[in-house]
Coordinates of C-alpha atoms in Angstrom, one line a residue:
M1 CA -103.2 5.1 -14.7
D2 CA -104.5 2.1 -12.3
S3 CA -101.3 0.9 -10.8
T4 CA -103.7 -1.0 -7.5
S5 CA -105.2 -3.6 -10.2
S6 CA -104.4 -7.1 -10.6
I7 CA -102.6 -7.5 -13.8
S8 CA -105.2 -6.7 -16.3
A9 CA -107.0 -9.6 -17.8
L10 CA -103.6 -12.1 -17.6
T11 CA -102.7 -14.6 -15.1
E12 CA -99.7 -14.9 -13.1
D13 CA -98.7 -17.9 -14.9
I14 CA -99.1 -16.1 -19.1
I15 CA -96.9 -13.4 -17.1
V16 CA -94.1 -15.5 -15.7
E17 CA -94.6 -17.7 -19.3
Q18 CA -94.2 -14.4 -21.2
I19 CA -91.1 -13.3 -19.1
L20 CA -89.5 -16.7 -19.2
R21 CA -89.4 -16.3 -23.0
T22 CA -86.8 -12.8 -23.0
H23 CA -84.7 -14.8 -20.6
D24 CA -81.5 -15.8 -22.2
P25 CA -78.9 -15.6 -19.9
D26 CA -75.3 -15.5 -21.5
G27 CA -73.0 -16.2 -18.3
R28 CA -72.1 -12.4 -17.3
W29 CA -72.4 -12.2 -14.0
I30 CA -72.4 -9.0 -11.2
D31 CA -71.8 -8.3 -7.9
S32 CA -76.0 -7.9 -7.6
K33 CA -75.3 -7.6 -3.8
T34 CA -73.0 -5.4 -3.2
L35 CA -74.6 -2.9 -5.9
L36 CA -78.3 -3.0 -4.1
Q37 CA -76.1 -2.5 -1.2
E38 CA -75.2 0.6 -2.8
V39 CA -78.4 1.7 -4.9
E40 CA -80.3 1.1 -1.3
A41 CA -77.7 4.1 0.6
I42 CA -78.4 6.5 -2.7
L43 CA -82.2 6.1 -2.6
S44 CA -82.2 6.1 1.6
F45 CA -80.2 9.6 1.7
V46 CA -82.4 11.5 -1.4
L47 CA -85.5 10.1 -0.6
Q48 CA -85.1 11.4 3.4
S49 CA -86.3 14.5 5.0
D50 CA -83.2 15.1 6.8
V51 CA -80.2 15.3 4.6
S52 CA -78.0 16.8 7.2
K53 CA -76.0 13.7 8.0
P54 CA -73.8 12.2 5.1
L55 CA -74.1 9.6 3.2
L56 CA -72.3 6.3 4.5
T57 CA -72.2 3.7 2.4
E58 CA -68.8 1.0 2.8
N59 CA -68.5 0.2 -0.6
C60 CA -67.4 2.4 -4.1
M61 CA -69.5 1.9 -7.1
T62 CA -66.2 1.7 -9.3
D63 CA -65.3 -1.4 -7.1
I64 CA -68.7 -3.5 -8.4
E65 CA -67.3 -6.7 -10.2
V66 CA -68.6 -7.2 -13.8
F67 CA -67.7 -10.4 -15.3
E68 CA -68.0 -11.9 -18.9
S69 CA -70.4 -8.7 -19.9
K70 CA -70.4 -6.6 -22.7
E71 CA -71.2 -4.0 -21.2
T72 CA -70.2 -1.9 -18.7
L73 CA -72.3 -1.1 -15.4
P74 CA -72.9 2.2 -16.2
Y75 CA -74.0 2.3 -19.5
A76 CA -76.3 -0.5 -19.0
I77 CA -77.8 1.6 -16.2
S78 CA -78.0 4.4 -18.9
R79 CA -79.7 2.1 -21.1
I80 CA -82.2 1.5 -19.0
S81 CA -82.5 4.5 -17.5
V82 CA -83.9 6.1 -21.3
Q83 CA -86.1 3.2 -21.5
M84 CA -87.9 3.7 -18.1
L85 CA -88.3 7.9 -18.7
C86 CA -90.3 7.3 -22.0
P87 CA -94.3 8.1 -20.9
C88 CA -96.7 5.7 -20.4
M89 CA -100.0 6.0 -20.4
G90 CA -102.2 3.0 -18.6
E91 CA -102.2 -0.1 -17.6
N92 CA -101.7 -1.9 -21.2
E93 CA -98.9 0.1 -21.8
I94 CA -97.1 0.3 -18.9
H95 CA -96.8 -3.6 -19.2
T96 CA -95.8 -3.3 -22.6
R97 CA -92.7 -1.5 -21.6
T98 CA -91.6 -3.4 -18.4
M99 CA -91.7 -6.4 -20.9
V100 CA -89.1 -4.5 -22.9
L101 CA -87.4 -4.1 -20.4
F102 CA -87.4 -6.9 -19.8
D103 CA -86.0 -8.2 -23.5
L104 CA -83.3 -5.4 -23.1
L105 CA -82.1 -7.2 -20.0
K106 CA -82.3 -10.7 -21.0
E107 CA -78.8 -11.3 -21.0
Y108 CA -78.6 -10.9 -17.0
R109 CA -79.7 -13.1 -14.3
W110 CA -82.9 -12.6 -12.0
D111 CA -81.4 -10.9 -9.6
A112 CA -79.3 -8.4 -11.8
K113 CA -82.5 -7.9 -13.8
A114 CA -83.9 -5.9 -10.7
V115 CA -81.0 -4.7 -9.1
L116 CA -79.5 -2.7 -12.8
V117 CA -83.7 -1.3 -13.1
L118 CA -83.5 0.1 -9.5
G119 CA -80.1 1.2 -9.9
A120 CA -82.1 3.2 -13.5
L121 CA -83.5 4.2 -10.2
A122 CA -81.5 5.7 -8.4
A123 CA -79.1 7.5 -10.8
T124 CA -82.9 9.2 -11.9
Y125 CA -84.3 10.5 -8.5
G126 CA -80.4 11.1 -7.5
G127 CA -80.0 13.2 -9.8
L128 CA -83.1 15.3 -9.3
L129 CA -83.5 15.4 -5.9
L130 CA -79.9 16.0 -5.0
P131 CA -79.9 19.3 -6.1
I132 CA -82.8 20.2 -4.2
H133 CA -81.1 18.5 -0.8
L134 CA -78.2 21.3 -1.6
G135 CA -80.3 23.9 -2.9
S136 CA -80.7 25.9 0.6
N137 CA -76.6 25.8 0.9
D138 CA -75.5 25.8 -2.9
P139 CA -76.5 28.2 -5.2
V140 CA -75.4 26.6 -8.3
A141 CA -77.2 23.6 -7.0
A142 CA -79.8 26.2 -6.8
S143 CA -80.3 27.2 -9.9
I144 CA -79.6 23.2 -11.4
A145 CA -82.5 22.4 -9.8
T146 CA -84.5 25.6 -11.0
L147 CA -83.1 24.5 -14.4
N148 CA -84.8 21.2 -14.3
Q149 CA -88.1 22.7 -12.6
L150 CA -87.5 21.7 -9.4
P151 CA -88.8 23.8 -6.5
I152 CA -86.7 24.3 -3.8
E153 CA -89.2 23.6 -0.9
R154 CA -89.2 19.9 -0.1
T155 CA -92.6 20.7 1.5
T156 CA -94.5 21.1 -1.6
F157 CA -93.9 17.7 -3.0
R158 CA -93.9 15.9 1.1
P159 CA -96.8 14.1 1.1
W160 CA -96.5 12.5 -2.0
L161 CA -92.7 11.9 -1.6
N162 CA -93.5 9.8 2.2
P163 CA -95.7 6.9 0.1
L164 CA -92.8 6.9 -3.1
S165 CA -90.1 6.0 0.1
L166 CA -91.7 3.6 0.9
L167 CA -92.4 2.0 -2.0
I168 CA -88.9 1.5 -2.9
K169 CA -88.0 0.2 0.1
V170 CA -90.1 -2.7 -0.3
L171 CA -88.6 -2.8 -3.8
V172 CA -85.0 -3.3 -2.0
D173 CA -86.5 -5.5 0.4
V174 CA -88.1 -7.5 -2.2
T175 CA -84.9 -7.9 -4.7
K176 CA -83.0 -8.8 -1.5
C177 CA -85.1 -12.0 -1.5
I178 CA -84.6 -12.3 -5.4
T179 CA -80.5 -11.8 -4.9
E180 CA -80.2 -14.3 -1.9
F181 CA -82.6 -16.8 -3.7
E182 CA -80.2 -16.6 -6.8
R183 CA -77.3 -17.3 -4.9
L184 CA -78.4 -20.9 -3.4
P185 CA -76.5 -23.7 -4.9
F186 CA -79.7 -25.9 -6.4
K187 CA -77.5 -27.5 -8.7
Q188 CA -74.8 -28.5 -6.1
A189 CA -77.6 -29.3 -2.8
K190 CA -79.5 -31.4 -5.8
V191 CA -82.8 -30.0 -3.9
D192 CA -86.3 -31.4 -5.7
S193 CA -88.2 -30.2 -3.8
N194 CA -91.9 -28.5 -4.7
L195 CA -90.9 -25.7 -2.4
V196 CA -87.7 -24.8 -4.8
G197 CA -90.0 -25.0 -8.0
E198 CA -92.6 -23.0 -6.4
T199 CA -90.0 -20.8 -4.9
M200 CA -88.9 -20.2 -8.5
S201 CA -92.0 -19.6 -10.2
K202 CA -92.7 -16.5 -7.5
I203 CA -89.3 -15.3 -7.9
R204 CA -89.6 -15.1 -11.6
L205 CA -93.2 -13.0 -10.9
A206 CA -91.3 -10.8 -8.2
T207 CA -89.2 -9.8 -10.6
Y208 CA -91.6 -8.7 -12.8
W209 CA -93.1 -6.7 -10.1
V210 CA -90.1 -4.9 -9.2
V211 CA -89.3 -3.5 -12.8
K212 CA -92.9 -2.8 -13.4
S213 CA -93.0 -0.9 -10.0
A214 CA -89.8 1.2 -10.6
L215 CA -91.2 2.1 -13.9
A216 CA -94.6 3.0 -12.3
C217 CA -91.8 5.3 -9.9
L218 CA -90.8 7.2 -12.8
Q219 CA -93.9 8.0 -14.0
Q220 CA -94.2 10.7 -11.1
I221 CA -91.2 12.9 -12.0
P222 CA -93.9 15.3 -13.8
Y223 CA -95.3 15.5 -9.8
F224 CA -92.2 17.0 -8.9
K225 CA -92.0 19.9 -11.5
Q226 CA -95.6 20.7 -11.2
P227 CA -96.8 20.5 -7.4
Q228 CA -99.7 23.1 -7.4
Q229 CA -101.6 20.1 -9.1
A230 CA -102.6 19.1 -5.7
T231 CA -105.7 16.5 -6.6
E232 CA -103.1 14.8 -9.7
S233 CA -100.3 14.4 -6.5
R234 CA -103.5 12.9 -4.0
R235 CA -104.4 10.3 -6.8
A236 CA -100.2 9.3 -7.4
A237 CA -99.4 9.7 -4.0
G238 CA -102.4 7.0 -3.4
E239 CA -101.6 4.7 -6.3
L240 CA -97.9 3.7 -4.7
S241 CA -99.2 3.2 -1.3
S242 CA -101.5 1.2 -2.8
L243 CA -98.7 -0.6 -4.8
G244 CA -96.7 -0.8 -1.4
Y245 CA -99.2 -2.7 0.4
Q246 CA -99.2 -5.0 -2.6
L247 CA -95.5 -5.8 -2.5
R248 CA -95.5 -5.8 1.0
N249 CA -97.1 -9.1 1.2
M250 CA -95.6 -10.1 -1.7
H251 CA -92.4 -9.7 0.2
T252 CA -93.8 -11.3 3.2
R253 CA -94.8 -14.2 1.6
L254 CA -91.6 -14.7 -0.6
S255 CA -88.9 -13.9 2.5
K256 CA -90.8 -17.0 4.4
Q257 CA -90.8 -19.0 1.4
V258 CA -86.7 -18.4 0.5
E259 CA -85.9 -19.0 4.2
E260 CA -87.4 -22.6 4.0
C261 CA -85.5 -23.0 0.7
S262 CA -82.2 -21.7 2.4
T263 CA -82.8 -24.0 5.6
Q264 CA -83.1 -26.7 3.7
I265 CA -80.5 -26.5 1.0
E266 CA -77.6 -25.3 3.4
E267 CA -78.6 -28.8 5.4
T268 CA -78.6 -31.2 2.0
I269 CA -75.5 -28.8 1.1
Y270 CA -73.7 -29.5 4.8
Q271 CA -74.2 -33.6 4.6
R272 CA -72.9 -33.5 1.4
L273 CA -69.6 -32.3 2.9
R274 CA -69.6 -34.4 5.2
N275 CA -69.7 -37.2 3.1
I276 CA -67.2 -36.1 0.3
N277 CA -65.1 -39.8 1.4
R278 CA -68.1 -41.9 1.5
E279 CA -69.3 -40.9 -2.1
T280 CA -67.7 -42.3 -4.7
H281 CA -66.6 -39.7 -7.7
Q282 CA -65.3 -40.0 -11.0
D283 CA -63.1 -36.4 -10.5
N284 CA -62.6 -34.0 -8.3
Q285 CA -64.7 -31.6 -10.2
E286 CA -67.9 -32.6 -8.1
V287 CA -66.1 -31.8 -4.6
L288 CA -64.4 -28.1 -5.7
Q289 CA -67.6 -27.3 -6.8
L290 CA -69.3 -28.5 -3.8
L291 CA -66.5 -26.4 -1.8
F292 CA -66.2 -23.1 -3.8
S293 CA -69.4 -23.0 -6.4
L294 CA -71.5 -22.4 -3.3
Q295 CA -72.5 -18.7 -4.2
D296 CA -72.5 -17.1 -7.5
D297 CA -69.8 -19.0 -9.6
L298 CA -66.7 -18.2 -7.7
L299 CA -63.9 -18.0 -10.0
L300 CA -60.3 -18.9 -8.9
Q301 CA -57.3 -17.0 -9.9
Q302 CA -53.3 -17.1 -10.3
Y303 CA -51.9 -13.9 -10.2
S304 CA -54.2 -11.3 -12.2
R305 CA -55.4 -14.8 -14.6
Q306 CA -58.8 -16.6 -14.1
I307 CA -58.2 -19.9 -13.7
A308 CA -62.0 -22.4 -14.0
I309 CA -62.4 -25.4 -11.6
T310 CA -62.4 -27.5 -14.7
D311 CA -58.8 -26.7 -14.8
L312 CA -57.9 -28.6 -12.3
K313 CA -59.5 -31.3 -12.9
E314 CA -57.0 -34.9 -12.4
K315 CA -55.1 -32.7 -10.0
V316 CA -54.1 -33.5 -6.9
I317 CA -55.8 -30.5 -4.5
L318 CA -53.5 -29.3 -1.9
L319 CA -56.3 -26.7 -0.1
L320 CA -54.6 -24.2 1.7
L321 CA -56.4 -23.1 4.9
S322 CA -55.3 -20.2 6.9
K323 CA -56.1 -16.5 7.8
P324 CA -56.4 -13.3 5.5
E325 CA -52.8 -11.9 6.9
L326 CA -49.6 -13.4 5.7
S327 CA -46.4 -12.8 6.3
P328 CA -43.2 -13.3 4.9
T329 CA -41.8 -16.0 7.0
E330 CA -44.8 -17.4 7.7
P331 CA -45.2 -21.3 7.3
F332 CA -47.6 -20.5 4.2
H333 CA -44.6 -19.0 1.5
F334 CA -42.0 -21.8 2.6
L335 CA -44.8 -24.4 1.9
L336 CA -45.3 -22.7 -1.6
Q337 CA -41.6 -22.6 -2.3
Q338 CA -41.3 -26.4 -0.8
L339 CA -43.4 -27.4 -3.9
Y340 CA -43.0 -25.1 -6.8
H341 CA -39.3 -25.4 -6.6
H342 CA -39.7 -29.2 -6.9
P343 CA -39.3 -30.7 -10.0
S344 CA -41.6 -33.3 -9.4
N345 CA -44.7 -31.0 -9.3
T346 CA -46.8 -31.5 -12.6
N347 CA -49.6 -32.7 -10.9
T348 CA -50.3 -31.3 -7.8
E349 CA -52.1 -27.6 -7.6
I350 CA -52.0 -25.4 -3.9
L351 CA -55.5 -23.8 -3.8
W352 CA -55.5 -20.9 -1.2
T353 CA -58.8 -20.5 0.6
P354 CA -58.5 -17.8 3.2
I355 CA -61.0 -17.6 6.0
P356 CA -62.3 -14.5 8.1
A357 CA -61.6 -14.6 12.0
S358 CA -65.3 -13.4 12.3
Q359 CA -68.6 -14.9 9.9
K360 CA -67.9 -11.0 7.9
W361 CA -64.8 -9.9 6.3
T362 CA -63.4 -6.6 6.8
E363 CA -62.5 -4.2 3.8
E364 CA -58.7 -4.7 4.9
E365 CA -59.1 -8.1 4.8
K366 CA -60.6 -7.9 1.9
Q367 CA -57.3 -5.8 0.7
T368 CA -55.2 -7.9 1.6
V369 CA -56.3 -11.0 -0.3
N370 CA -56.4 -9.1 -3.3
F371 CA -53.0 -7.9 -2.6
S372 CA -52.1 -11.4 -2.2
S373 CA -53.8 -13.5 -4.7
N374 CA -52.7 -10.9 -7.3
S375 CA -48.7 -11.6 -5.8
L376 CA -48.6 -15.7 -5.5
P377 CA -48.0 -18.2 -7.3
C378 CA -50.6 -20.7 -6.2
I379 CA -54.2 -21.0 -7.4
S380 CA -56.9 -18.8 -4.9
V381 CA -60.3 -18.2 -4.1
K382 CA -60.9 -14.5 -6.1
R383 CA -63.6 -13.4 -4.0
P384 CA -63.4 -15.8 -1.1
W385 CA -66.4 -13.3 1.0
L386 CA -69.0 -14.5 -1.3
M387 CA -67.8 -18.0 0.2
S388 CA -71.2 -19.8 1.4
S389 CA -71.0 -19.5 5.7
T390 CA -72.5 -23.2 5.1
V391 CA -69.0 -24.3 3.6
L392 CA -66.9 -21.7 6.5
N393 CA -69.4 -23.5 8.9
F394 CA -68.3 -26.7 8.0
L395 CA -64.3 -26.2 7.9
R396 CA -64.5 -25.0 11.7
T397 CA -66.3 -27.8 12.6
E398 CA -66.2 -30.8 10.7
W399 CA -62.3 -30.4 9.9
P400 CA -59.5 -29.6 12.0
Y401 CA -59.5 -25.7 11.4
R402 CA -58.8 -23.5 13.9
D403 CA -59.0 -19.5 13.4
G404 CA -55.6 -18.1 13.0
E405 CA -53.7 -21.2 12.4
T406 CA -52.7 -22.5 8.8
M407 CA -53.6 -26.3 7.6
V408 CA -53.4 -28.5 4.1
V409 CA -55.8 -30.6 3.0
A410 CA -54.9 -33.6 0.3
M411 CA -57.2 -34.2 -2.0
D412 CA -56.9 -36.7 -4.8
T413 CA -57.4 -36.7 -8.2
N414 CA -61.0 -38.1 -7.3
G415 CA -61.7 -35.9 -4.9
K416 CA -61.4 -37.5 -2.0
V417 CA -59.5 -36.2 1.0
V418 CA -56.7 -38.4 1.5
N419 CA -55.1 -36.2 4.4
M420 CA -56.5 -34.1 6.9
N421 CA -53.5 -31.9 7.5
A422 CA -50.3 -32.8 5.3
M423 CA -48.8 -29.2 6.1
D424 CA -45.9 -31.0 8.4
M425 CA -45.0 -33.3 5.5
V426 CA -44.7 -30.4 3.0
L427 CA -42.7 -28.6 5.3
I428 CA -40.5 -31.8 5.7
W429 CA -39.7 -33.2 2.3
G430 CA -41.8 -30.6 0.3
G431 CA -42.4 -32.2 -3.5
K432 CA -40.8 -35.9 -2.4
A433 CA -44.5 -36.4 -0.2
Y434 CA -46.4 -36.7 -3.5
P435 CA -49.3 -37.5 -3.3
F436 CA -49.4 -36.4 0.5
T437 CA -51.4 -39.5 1.6
A438 CA -51.0 -40.9 5.2
S439 CA -49.1 -44.0 3.6
R440 CA -46.5 -41.6 1.9
E441 CA -45.6 -40.0 5.5
D442 CA -45.2 -43.7 6.6
E443 CA -43.2 -45.0 3.4
L444 CA -40.8 -41.3 3.8
W445 CA -40.1 -42.3 7.2
E446 CA -38.9 -45.7 6.5
E447 CA -36.4 -43.5 4.2
D448 CA -35.4 -41.5 6.9
H449 CA -34.7 -43.5 9.8
T450 CA -31.8 -41.1 11.0
L451 CA -31.8 -37.1 11.4
S452 CA -29.2 -36.6 8.9
L453 CA -28.2 -32.4 7.8
Q454 CA -30.2 -33.5 4.4
L455 CA -33.4 -34.3 6.8
M456 CA -32.8 -30.8 8.5
L457 CA -31.5 -28.6 5.8
D458 CA -32.5 -29.2 2.2
G459 CA -34.6 -26.5 0.8
I460 CA -34.1 -24.3 3.6
H461 CA -30.7 -22.9 3.0
P462 CA -29.9 -21.8 -0.5
E463 CA -26.4 -23.3 -1.0
F464 CA -26.9 -26.6 0.5
N465 CA -27.2 -28.9 -2.6
T466 CA -24.7 -27.2 -3.5
W467 CA -22.5 -28.3 -0.7
V468 CA -24.2 -31.3 -0.6
K469 CA -22.8 -32.3 -4.7
E470 CA -19.0 -30.4 -3.3
G471 CA -18.7 -33.2 -0.4
R472 CA -18.4 -30.1 1.8
E473 CA -18.7 -30.5 5.9
I474 CA -21.2 -28.7 7.2
C475 CA -21.2 -27.2 11.0
L476 CA -24.7 -26.5 12.3
L477 CA -24.8 -24.5 15.7
G478 CA -27.3 -22.6 18.0
S479 CA -27.2 -20.8 21.0
D480 CA -28.8 -18.0 23.1
D481 CA -25.3 -16.6 24.4
S482 CA -24.4 -14.5 21.8
N483 CA -20.7 -14.4 23.0
W484 CA -20.2 -18.1 22.5
V485 CA -21.1 -17.8 19.3
D486 CA -19.1 -15.3 18.6
E487 CA -16.2 -17.0 19.7
I488 CA -17.0 -20.1 18.0
N489 CA -17.1 -18.1 14.9
S490 CA -13.5 -16.8 15.4
L491 CA -12.0 -20.5 16.0
A492 CA -13.8 -20.9 13.0
R493 CA -12.2 -18.7 10.5
K494 CA -8.8 -19.7 12.2
L495 CA -9.3 -23.5 11.4
Q496 CA -10.8 -22.3 7.9
N497 CA -7.1 -20.5 7.5
L498 CA -5.1 -23.8 8.6
G499 CA -7.0 -25.3 5.2
F500 CA -9.9 -26.6 7.1
E501 CA -12.7 -26.9 4.3
F502 CA -16.0 -26.6 6.0
E503 CA -19.2 -24.2 5.8
L504 CA -20.3 -23.1 9.5
I505 CA -24.1 -22.1 9.9
D506 CA -25.5 -20.2 12.6
L507 CA -29.4 -21.2 13.6
S508 CA -29.5 -19.1 16.9
K509 CA -32.6 -18.1 17.8
Q510 CA -31.8 -14.5 18.4
T511 CA -28.5 -14.2 16.2
V512 CA -29.6 -12.5 12.9
D513 CA -28.0 -10.2 10.6
S514 CA -29.9 -10.1 7.6
M515 CA -33.4 -11.1 6.4
E516 CA -31.8 -14.2 4.7
E517 CA -30.8 -15.5 8.4
S518 CA -33.8 -14.9 10.0
S519 CA -35.8 -16.5 7.3
I520 CA -33.0 -19.4 7.1
Q521 CA -33.6 -19.8 11.2
E522 CA -37.1 -19.3 11.4
L523 CA -37.5 -22.3 8.4
F524 CA -35.1 -24.6 10.1
W525 CA -37.1 -24.3 13.8
L526 CA -40.1 -24.9 11.4
R527 CA -39.3 -27.9 9.7
L528 CA -38.1 -28.8 13.7
E529 CA -41.3 -28.5 15.2
S530 CA -43.2 -30.1 12.0
I531 CA -40.9 -33.7 12.5
K532 CA -41.6 -33.7 15.6
R533 CA -45.5 -33.4 15.0
S534 CA -45.1 -35.8 12.4
K535 CA -43.0 -38.3 14.7
L536 CA -45.0 -37.6 17.1
K537 CA -48.6 -39.3 15.4
R538 CA -46.2 -42.2 14.9
I539 CA -44.1 -44.0 17.6
E540 CA -45.3 -46.1 19.9
S541 CA -44.7 -46.2 23.8
S542 CA -42.8 -49.3 23.6
K543 CA -40.6 -48.2 21.3
R544 CA -37.7 -45.5 21.3
D545 CA -37.5 -43.4 18.2
R546 CA -34.4 -41.8 17.6
V547 CA -35.3 -38.6 15.4
F548 CA -37.6 -38.1 17.8
E549 CA -35.6 -38.1 20.7
E550 CA -33.0 -36.0 18.2
V551 CA -35.7 -33.3 17.3
R552 CA -36.8 -33.0 20.6
E553 CA -33.4 -32.8 22.2
L554 CA -32.9 -29.4 19.8
L555 CA -36.1 -28.4 20.5
E556 CA -35.8 -28.0 24.1
F557 CA -31.5 -27.8 24.6
D558 CA -30.9 -25.9 27.8
S559 CA -28.3 -23.0 26.0
G560 CA -28.1 -21.7 29.9
E561 CA -26.5 -24.8 31.2
H562 CA -24.4 -25.5 27.8
K563 CA -24.2 -22.0 26.3
G564 CA -24.9 -24.1 22.4
W565 CA -25.2 -26.9 20.6
A566 CA -23.5 -27.9 17.2
V567 CA -23.6 -30.8 14.6
V568 CA -20.8 -31.7 12.7
G569 CA -21.5 -34.0 9.2
K570 CA -21.8 -34.2 5.8
G571 CA -25.0 -33.5 3.8
S572 CA -24.8 -36.0 1.6
T573 CA -24.1 -39.2 4.4
A574 CA -26.2 -39.9 7.4
E575 CA -23.2 -39.5 9.9
K576 CA -23.1 -36.8 11.8
E577 CA -22.0 -35.9 15.3
K578 CA -23.8 -33.4 18.2
I579 CA -21.4 -31.7 20.4
V580 CA -22.4 -29.3 23.5
G581 CA -21.1 -25.4 23.9
E582 CA -18.4 -26.5 26.2
K583 CA -16.8 -29.5 24.5
L584 CA -16.7 -27.7 20.7
T585 CA -15.1 -24.4 22.0
E586 CA -12.4 -27.0 23.9
R587 CA -12.2 -29.2 20.8
M588 CA -12.2 -26.2 18.1
R589 CA -9.0 -24.9 20.4
R590 CA -6.8 -27.6 20.3
I591 CA -7.4 -28.2 16.8
V592 CA -6.2 -24.9 16.6
R593 CA -2.9 -25.5 19.1
W594 CA -2.3 -28.3 16.2
G595 CA -1.7 -25.8 13.8
E596 CA 0.3 -26.9 10.5
H597 CA 0.2 -30.5 11.8
A598 CA -3.7 -31.4 11.5
A599 CA -3.3 -29.3 7.7
G600 CA -5.1 -32.6 5.7
M601 CA -7.6 -34.0 8.1
S602 CA -11.4 -33.3 7.5
F603 CA -13.1 -31.0 9.8
A604 CA -15.5 -33.7 11.4
E605 CA -12.1 -36.2 11.6
A606 CA -10.2 -33.9 13.9
I607 CA -13.6 -32.8 16.2
R608 CA -13.9 -36.7 17.0
I609 CA -9.5 -37.0 17.3
A610 CA -10.3 -33.4 19.4
E611 CA -12.5 -34.9 21.8
E612 CA -9.7 -37.3 24.3
E613 CA -8.7 -35.2 26.7
E614 CA -5.0 -35.5 27.2
P615 CA -2.4 -36.9 24.4
C616 CA -0.2 -40.1 25.0
E617 CA 2.1 -39.4 28.1
E618 CA 5.2 -41.5 26.3
S619 CA 6.6 -39.8 23.1
H620 CA 7.0 -42.7 20.1
T621 CA 8.4 -42.6 16.8
V622 CA 6.9 -43.7 13.7
V623 CA 8.5 -44.2 10.8
V624 CA 6.5 -43.4 7.8
P625 CA 7.4 -43.4 4.2
F626 CA 8.4 -39.8 2.7
E627 CA 4.7 -39.9 0.0
E628 CA 2.5 -41.4 3.3
G629 CA 4.1 -38.2 5.3
L630 CA 2.7 -35.6 3.1
R631 CA -0.6 -36.5 4.5
V632 CA -1.6 -36.4 8.4
V633 CA -0.3 -39.4 10.5
T634 CA -2.2 -40.1 14.0
C635 CA -1.1 -41.7 16.8
E636 CA -2.1 -45.6 17.0
K637 CA -3.2 -44.7 20.9
C638 CA -4.7 -41.2 21.2
R639 CA -5.4 -40.4 17.6
R640 CA -3.9 -37.4 17.5
P641 CA -2.4 -35.8 14.5
M642 CA 2.0 -36.2 15.2
K643 CA 4.7 -34.1 14.4
K644 CA 6.4 -34.6 11.4
F645 CA 10.1 -34.7 11.0
V646 CA 12.6 -35.3 7.8
A647 CA 14.5 -38.3 8.2
Y648 CA 17.5 -39.0 6.0
Q649 CA 18.9 -42.5 5.5

C-alpha cells in the first residue's frame, strides 16, 4: 500500500466532485467540537508512552448533543468502525473504501464526517491499547490483551507507534480546521469572495484526506499483533510518517486560509450588526439570524420545548441580556411576572440571552443556564456558549451591556432596535409599556404625572388590585427603626378594632418576616429606582418634576432623623398624603383617644383631621337631626370629631 503517492490517476477536482455526489445533508447536527475534544483526549492517552497520568477531560461522551438524527452517536460510530476495519489491499481499494465511508456519512455535514471517523478510530485503538496500558497492574487487562494477540510490552511496537501518534495528531489538527470553517456564518455574513470558495473546496478535500488517512491507520492493526515482522513494520512506519508530513503541509495552508476567512467574516458580521437600524428589513428574521445563528444553527427553547427562530416572526422581541446566574429576587423574575401575567401580552416574547463573565464558559455557568432555561417561562438560547465571539464583543462594546448587569433591548416586528434599554419601562408598567419604545415611555409619563399608589404597587403586592376594587385605603410605611414599626403596627390594630378599614404595608428594608414580604419590599424599592432612572432621562433642569422629587425623597429618606415615613391613600386615586415618622405616631395616638367618636370616619380623613395640634378652646354645641348624628360630626373650626349626646325635644 503506497500511501505516499498522490491520488493515483485522479486529480483533486475529480475527488472533490466524487465526494460532492455523496453529500446529501438532512439537517442532523452533532456537537462536533465537543466530540473532537473527547476523541483527541482518548487518542492522546492511549498513544502516549507514559500512561501513569490519568485521562483528563472536561466533557462526557453522554453529554454530547445530537439533533435531528435518526441514529444515536454510539451507533453511528459503531457502524463506521465496521466498515473501516474491513481490510484494504492497495491504493485503489483504500480509495474505494473511503468513498464507501463518504456514502455512509452522506447525511452529515463535513465537520461531522471527519469527527465521526476519528471517533471510530479512537474507539478501535482505545479498545486495543487500553488493556496493554493496564496489563502491567491488572491481570484481567493482561488476559484481555493476550486474547487479542497483543503484546504487553510496548517496546515491541514503539518505533511504529511514534509515527502513528504523529499522524493522528495532525489528523486532529486538520479536523479542527474543518470544524472551525463549518461553524463560520456564511449565510449571515453574505460574503461572496474567491477566498471563501477556494477554502470551501480545500475543506472538502481535507475531509477526504482525514477519512482516507484514518482508514489507513486502522489498516496497521495487524502490526500490533505480529510485531516480529520487523521489515513490514518499518515499511508501515515509513508510510505513516510520509502521510503525516503530507497532511502537515496541508494543515499549514488550510489553517491560514480558514483564519483569513474567519477574519473577513467577523469584520462583515460586526459591521452588519452596527447597521441593524440603518438597513431596512421586512421582518425580524434576518436580524435574529444575525444575532443567534452565527455558530451552527442555535436552537431556542421554552422550557424543554425547542423553538425555531421562525416562530418569533411578527413578534416584538425583548432581548434580555444578563449573567448566567439568576436569583429569585432579581429584576429578571419580576420582569417575567410583569409581562407574562399581563392580559395584553400576546405579541411580545422575551428572549433570554445569558452572557458569561469571561470569554470562556465555565461548567458551573453551563449547568446554571441549563437549569434556568428548563424552568423559566421565557424563550432562551439553548446553547449560548456556541454564540459567536463577534456577537458577544458587539454586545459589550456597541450596546451598553456591562458584565453582571441586566438589560432589556426592545426590537420591533421588523427587527429594528426601538429601545436600547427598556428594563425600567417593563419594571414600572409591565405589559402596559408595549411596544416598549421611547415615545411610549413619554406617553406613559403623561398619564402618570403623580406618584400614585397604583404606580408604586401595581403588580408588586398580590392583594393590591383586590383592595383597589374594594376601594380600601392603604398605608405604606418604611423605617430602619424596628421599634417604631412595631409601635405603628400596634396602633394600626387598635384603630382597626375601632372600625377603621385600611391595609398597612411595611416596606422597611430591614424588617422581613417572610419570603413574600422580602420579595414585595425588594420589588418596591426596585421600582422606585426604575422610576428615578426613567425620570432622570426626561426631566429638564428648568422644570420641577413632582414624581422625581417624591421618589428621590423616599429613596434618600433619613430614618435616623425622622424614624420613618408613611404614605396614606387609595390605590384607585392619585390623592395621597406623606407623613414623617413622629407625626404619624402622634396622629394615630390622637385618633385612638377619640375612640368611638371617630367611628365612621375614613382612615385618611382621620389622619388629616388629627394634624391639628390642639382642639378648640371653647366648647360649643351643634344640633343635628338624629339621622345625621349617626355619622361622624366634625367641628367646623378644628375639624375634629365631636362628642355625641342625644337630646329629646
